[in-house]
């Protein structure tokens, strides 16, 4: 029996070490703990500023992961609202609490001395949890987390990089297509409402006159503009929005929003934040934005191409503005000349 347990444990460890993206790594960790620890419930949260986001959950009903968990009652929590989470992060160590006749074990997920996640286990009061096993699995997870994190992020800005964009956008579009194929066809009214509630938007951001900044002030100041620009992105977009440096002075945001107005307002707030910021030595910098409803699109290149056309329109019509591809098509403002976009993407 012991040999079988050892073999199963090695299989779980092998599964963890095979992962090459953060989402799969988080799922494989929770699966391994669920298999070897008699926990009633396991939850994995990501920490972002003063919020924690539920990304993986395992209980008697099975394992669930992905953006759908954010809509649950504890999908997004304020750190200030959870004394247990705060205690765990301050101590940077496991803390245990009794709750409703059961024990809750809370572990910090660390990356370079910073807490990036929280693992929460709910166990029966007389449960014999193997702390060494959990600590060992967490150590393996955190070693891989460091490697994957470095490979997924742009070194200058700290945003997700181009390769990560390619991987994530393909996965999002595939998940959307799979979900739509599995759903029972609803009425036209319900289908319209459903689409509105699950929309994702892709925005392509391009710093205006960036070549002029490099030519006038030098590349060191150009790099500083890119770094400060990325910080404004992190400050103005939400923790669940995906932020990428796409290449050069081009950036991409993937943001879920229930309605078009929410997405447009978020992008306008960001545009204004950039315009109002005074960059050292350079002064005023502006940004042009083209965005598109991801809708039923399944080809990443087409999706980015549509955002590029809206961005090109913004560039050709005054810069420092936000343009929606779908709106430009409906109004007829986006014509064949958009195909001649000279915005550098690669």
Short mmCIF file of C-alpha atoms in Angstrom, two decimals, residues 69-321:
data_model
loop_
_atom_site.label_atom_id
_atom_site.label_comp_id
_atom_site.label_asym_id
_atom_site.label_seq_id
_atom_site.Cartn_x
_atom_site.Cartn_y
_atom_site.Cartn_z
CA UNK A 69 -15.09 31.71 -9.76
CA UNK A 70 -14.70 35.48 -9.49
CA UNK A 71 -18.50 35.81 -9.64
CA UNK A 72 -18.95 33.64 -6.53
CA UNK A 73 -19.62 35.14 -3.11
CA UNK A 74 -15.94 35.08 -2.15
CA UNK A 75 -14.56 35.47 -5.67
CA UNK A 76 -13.05 38.87 -4.90
CA UNK A 77 -12.22 39.79 -1.31
CA UNK A 78 -10.61 42.80 0.27
CA UNK A 79 -7.56 41.86 2.29
CA UNK A 80 -8.71 44.27 4.98
CA UNK A 81 -11.91 42.26 5.39
CA UNK A 82 -10.05 39.06 6.33
CA UNK A 83 -8.02 39.20 9.53
CA UNK A 84 -6.86 35.61 8.91
CA UNK A 85 -5.45 36.43 5.48
CA UNK A 86 -3.77 39.57 6.81
CA UNK A 87 -2.23 37.60 9.68
CA UNK A 88 -0.91 34.97 7.28
CA UNK A 89 0.65 37.53 4.94
CA UNK A 90 2.17 39.57 7.75
CA UNK A 91 3.78 36.49 9.32
CA UNK A 92 4.62 34.96 5.91
CA UNK A 93 3.84 31.61 7.49
CA UNK A 94 0.97 29.16 7.87
CA UNK A 95 -1.72 30.18 10.36
CA UNK A 96 -4.50 27.95 11.73
CA UNK A 97 -7.93 28.99 12.96
CA UNK A 98 -10.96 27.21 14.33
CA UNK A 99 -14.18 27.98 12.50
CA UNK A 100 -17.55 26.29 12.96
CA UNK A 101 -16.05 23.28 14.69
CA UNK A 102 -13.46 22.82 11.93
CA UNK A 103 -9.91 23.98 11.32
CA UNK A 104 -8.86 26.35 8.58
CA UNK A 105 -5.21 26.28 7.52
CA UNK A 106 -3.96 29.28 5.56
CA UNK A 107 -0.63 29.30 3.71
CA UNK A 108 1.09 32.20 1.93
CA UNK A 109 2.35 31.68 -1.63
CA UNK A 110 5.60 33.60 -1.89
CA UNK A 111 7.56 34.88 -4.87
CA UNK A 112 10.85 36.67 -4.20
CA UNK A 113 9.77 37.59 -0.67
CA UNK A 114 6.42 38.94 -1.87
CA UNK A 115 3.09 37.23 -1.24
CA UNK A 116 1.39 36.52 -4.56
CA UNK A 117 -1.18 33.97 -3.42
CA UNK A 118 -3.00 32.32 -0.53
CA UNK A 119 -3.86 28.65 -0.10
CA UNK A 120 -6.77 27.92 2.25
CA UNK A 121 -7.66 24.43 3.51
CA UNK A 122 -10.79 23.61 5.53
CA UNK A 123 -10.36 20.40 7.52
CA UNK A 124 -12.24 18.44 10.15
CA UNK A 125 -11.12 19.28 13.68
CA UNK A 126 -9.61 15.83 14.26
CA UNK A 127 -8.08 15.73 10.77
CA UNK A 128 -4.46 14.61 10.62
CA UNK A 129 -2.97 16.84 7.92
CA UNK A 130 0.59 16.04 6.93
CA UNK A 131 2.24 19.45 7.28
CA UNK A 132 5.53 18.23 5.81
CA UNK A 133 3.76 16.98 2.70
CA UNK A 134 1.90 20.27 2.20
CA UNK A 135 5.10 22.27 2.81
CA UNK A 136 6.98 20.11 0.30
CA UNK A 137 4.34 20.53 -2.40
CA UNK A 138 4.28 24.28 -1.78
CA UNK A 139 8.06 24.46 -2.10
CA UNK A 140 7.95 22.67 -5.46
CA UNK A 141 5.15 24.99 -6.56
CA UNK A 142 7.03 28.12 -5.53
CA UNK A 143 10.24 27.03 -7.29
CA UNK A 144 8.34 26.52 -10.54
CA UNK A 145 6.37 29.71 -9.96
CA UNK A 146 9.60 31.69 -10.01
CA UNK A 147 10.73 30.10 -13.28
CA UNK A 148 7.36 30.53 -15.02
CA UNK A 149 6.90 34.07 -13.75
CA UNK A 150 10.24 35.12 -15.20
CA UNK A 151 9.47 33.57 -18.57
CA UNK A 152 5.99 35.14 -18.80
CA UNK A 153 6.89 38.75 -17.98
CA UNK A 154 8.62 41.57 -19.83
CA UNK A 155 11.87 42.42 -18.08
CA UNK A 156 11.59 46.21 -18.38
CA UNK A 157 7.93 46.83 -17.47
CA UNK A 158 7.02 43.72 -15.49
CA UNK A 159 3.89 43.29 -17.60
CA UNK A 160 3.05 40.02 -19.31
CA UNK A 161 5.09 39.59 -22.50
CA UNK A 162 4.21 38.89 -26.14
CA UNK A 163 4.66 35.13 -25.90
CA UNK A 164 2.34 35.00 -22.90
CA UNK A 165 -0.23 37.03 -24.82
CA UNK A 166 -0.21 34.51 -27.65
CA UNK A 167 -0.76 31.65 -25.20
CA UNK A 168 -3.41 33.33 -23.08
CA UNK A 169 -5.48 34.85 -25.87
CA UNK A 170 -5.66 31.52 -27.68
CA UNK A 171 -6.82 29.83 -24.49
CA UNK A 172 -9.46 32.50 -23.80
CA UNK A 173 -10.88 32.21 -27.32
CA UNK A 174 -10.86 28.40 -27.18
CA UNK A 175 -12.63 28.44 -23.81
CA UNK A 176 -15.25 30.83 -25.17
CA UNK A 177 -15.87 28.61 -28.19
CA UNK A 178 -16.12 25.48 -26.04
CA UNK A 179 -18.51 27.13 -23.59
CA UNK A 180 -20.77 28.36 -26.39
CA UNK A 181 -20.81 24.93 -28.03
CA UNK A 182 -21.84 23.26 -24.78
CA UNK A 183 -24.64 25.68 -23.95
CA UNK A 184 -28.23 24.94 -24.88
CA UNK A 185 -29.34 27.48 -27.46
CA UNK A 186 -31.41 30.08 -25.58
CA UNK A 187 -33.94 32.54 -26.92
CA UNK A 188 -32.70 35.54 -28.89
CA UNK A 189 -33.39 37.86 -25.94
CA UNK A 190 -31.60 35.62 -23.45
CA UNK A 191 -28.68 35.06 -25.82
CA UNK A 192 -28.21 38.82 -26.19
CA UNK A 193 -28.32 39.31 -22.42
CA UNK A 194 -25.92 36.41 -21.86
CA UNK A 195 -23.39 37.82 -24.34
CA UNK A 196 -23.55 41.19 -22.65
CA UNK A 197 -22.81 39.64 -19.27
CA UNK A 198 -19.76 37.69 -20.44
CA UNK A 199 -18.07 40.10 -22.85
CA UNK A 200 -14.31 40.42 -23.00
CA UNK A 201 -12.64 43.35 -24.72
CA UNK A 202 -9.20 43.56 -26.27
CA UNK A 203 -7.56 47.00 -26.38
CA UNK A 204 -4.39 47.86 -28.29
CA UNK A 205 -2.55 50.85 -26.78
CA UNK A 206 0.15 52.81 -28.60
CA UNK A 207 2.18 55.68 -27.10
CA UNK A 208 1.85 58.69 -29.40
CA UNK A 209 5.02 60.04 -31.05
CA UNK A 210 7.24 57.60 -29.17
CA UNK A 211 9.93 57.70 -31.87
CA UNK A 212 10.10 61.47 -31.37
CA UNK A 213 10.63 60.91 -27.63
CA UNK A 214 13.55 58.55 -28.30
CA UNK A 215 15.06 60.85 -30.94
CA UNK A 216 14.73 63.98 -28.79
CA UNK A 217 15.58 62.73 -25.30
CA UNK A 218 17.41 59.44 -25.92
CA UNK A 219 16.55 55.82 -25.33
CA UNK A 220 17.13 55.94 -21.58
CA UNK A 221 14.29 58.44 -21.20
CA UNK A 222 12.29 56.41 -23.69
CA UNK A 223 12.67 53.35 -21.47
CA UNK A 224 11.65 55.43 -18.46
CA UNK A 225 8.48 56.47 -20.30
CA UNK A 226 7.70 52.80 -20.99
CA UNK A 227 8.28 51.90 -17.34
CA UNK A 228 6.13 54.75 -15.98
CA UNK A 229 3.45 54.05 -18.60
CA UNK A 230 3.25 50.43 -17.41
CA UNK A 231 2.89 51.63 -13.81
CA UNK A 232 -0.04 53.82 -14.82
CA UNK A 233 -1.58 50.74 -16.46
CA UNK A 234 -1.21 48.70 -13.27
CA UNK A 235 -2.70 51.49 -11.18
CA UNK A 236 -5.72 52.19 -13.39
CA UNK A 237 -6.81 48.73 -14.51
CA UNK A 238 -8.31 46.07 -12.24
CA UNK A 239 -6.57 43.07 -10.79
CA UNK A 240 -8.46 40.70 -13.08
CA UNK A 241 -7.56 42.59 -16.28
CA UNK A 242 -4.66 41.16 -18.27
CA UNK A 243 -1.90 43.64 -19.09
CA UNK A 244 0.71 42.94 -21.77
CA UNK A 245 3.66 44.68 -23.35
CA UNK A 246 3.05 43.61 -26.93
CA UNK A 247 6.24 45.03 -28.39
CA UNK A 248 8.11 48.33 -28.45
CA UNK A 249 5.66 51.05 -27.40
CA UNK A 250 2.57 48.87 -28.02
CA UNK A 251 0.61 47.38 -25.15
CA UNK A 252 -2.52 45.25 -24.88
CA UNK A 253 -5.24 45.08 -22.24
CA UNK A 254 -7.79 42.27 -22.07
CA UNK A 255 -10.59 43.36 -19.79
CA UNK A 256 -13.90 41.68 -18.94
CA UNK A 257 -16.81 44.08 -18.70
CA UNK A 258 -20.55 43.50 -18.55
CA UNK A 259 -21.32 46.33 -20.97
CA UNK A 260 -19.54 48.27 -23.66
CA UNK A 261 -19.84 51.42 -21.56
CA UNK A 262 -17.80 49.88 -18.77
CA UNK A 263 -14.95 48.93 -21.08
CA UNK A 264 -14.96 52.29 -22.86
CA UNK A 265 -15.05 54.21 -19.56
CA UNK A 266 -12.10 52.22 -18.18
CA UNK A 267 -10.02 52.93 -21.27
CA UNK A 268 -10.96 56.62 -21.23
CA UNK A 269 -9.93 56.89 -17.57
CA UNK A 270 -6.58 55.37 -18.45
CA UNK A 271 -6.11 57.67 -21.45
CA UNK A 272 -6.80 60.69 -19.23
CA UNK A 273 -4.45 59.39 -16.53
CA UNK A 274 -1.61 59.20 -19.07
CA UNK A 275 -2.39 62.65 -20.45
CA UNK A 276 -2.41 64.20 -16.95
CA UNK A 277 0.83 62.55 -15.83
CA UNK A 278 4.00 64.57 -16.23
CA UNK A 279 6.86 62.35 -17.33
CA UNK A 280 10.30 63.47 -16.06
CA UNK A 281 12.18 65.53 -18.67
CA UNK A 282 9.70 64.50 -21.40
CA UNK A 283 6.61 66.22 -19.99
CA UNK A 284 3.24 65.34 -21.55
CA UNK A 285 2.77 61.97 -23.20
CA UNK A 286 -0.48 60.75 -24.75
CA UNK A 287 -1.81 57.38 -25.87
CA UNK A 288 -4.10 56.22 -28.66
CA UNK A 289 -6.33 53.19 -28.12
CA UNK A 290 -8.18 50.86 -30.47
CA UNK A 291 -10.38 48.19 -28.93
CA UNK A 292 -12.70 45.42 -30.03
CA UNK A 293 -15.34 43.10 -28.60
CA UNK A 294 -13.81 39.63 -28.48
CA UNK A 295 -17.30 38.20 -29.04
CA UNK A 296 -17.36 35.00 -31.05
CA UNK A 297 -13.96 35.59 -32.63
CA UNK A 298 -11.74 32.49 -32.66
CA UNK A 299 -8.68 33.70 -34.58
CA UNK A 300 -6.26 35.80 -32.50
CA UNK A 301 -4.65 37.45 -35.54
CA UNK A 302 -8.05 38.68 -36.78
CA UNK A 303 -8.94 40.00 -33.35
CA UNK A 304 -5.68 41.95 -33.00
CA UNK A 305 -6.05 43.11 -36.61
CA UNK A 306 -9.44 44.67 -35.85
CA UNK A 307 -8.06 46.43 -32.78
CA UNK A 308 -5.15 47.61 -34.95
CA UNK A 309 -7.56 49.11 -37.49
CA UNK A 310 -9.37 51.04 -34.75
CA UNK A 311 -5.99 52.19 -33.39
CA UNK A 312 -4.91 53.30 -36.85
CA UNK A 313 -8.14 55.33 -37.14
CA UNK A 314 -7.39 56.98 -33.79
CA UNK A 315 -3.85 57.82 -34.95
CA UNK A 316 -5.11 59.28 -38.23
CA UNK A 317 -7.78 61.35 -36.53
CA UNK A 318 -6.00 63.38 -33.91
CA UNK A 319 -4.37 60.79 -31.62
CA UNK A 320 -4.96 60.79 -27.84
CA UNK A 321 -8.35 59.10 -28.24
#
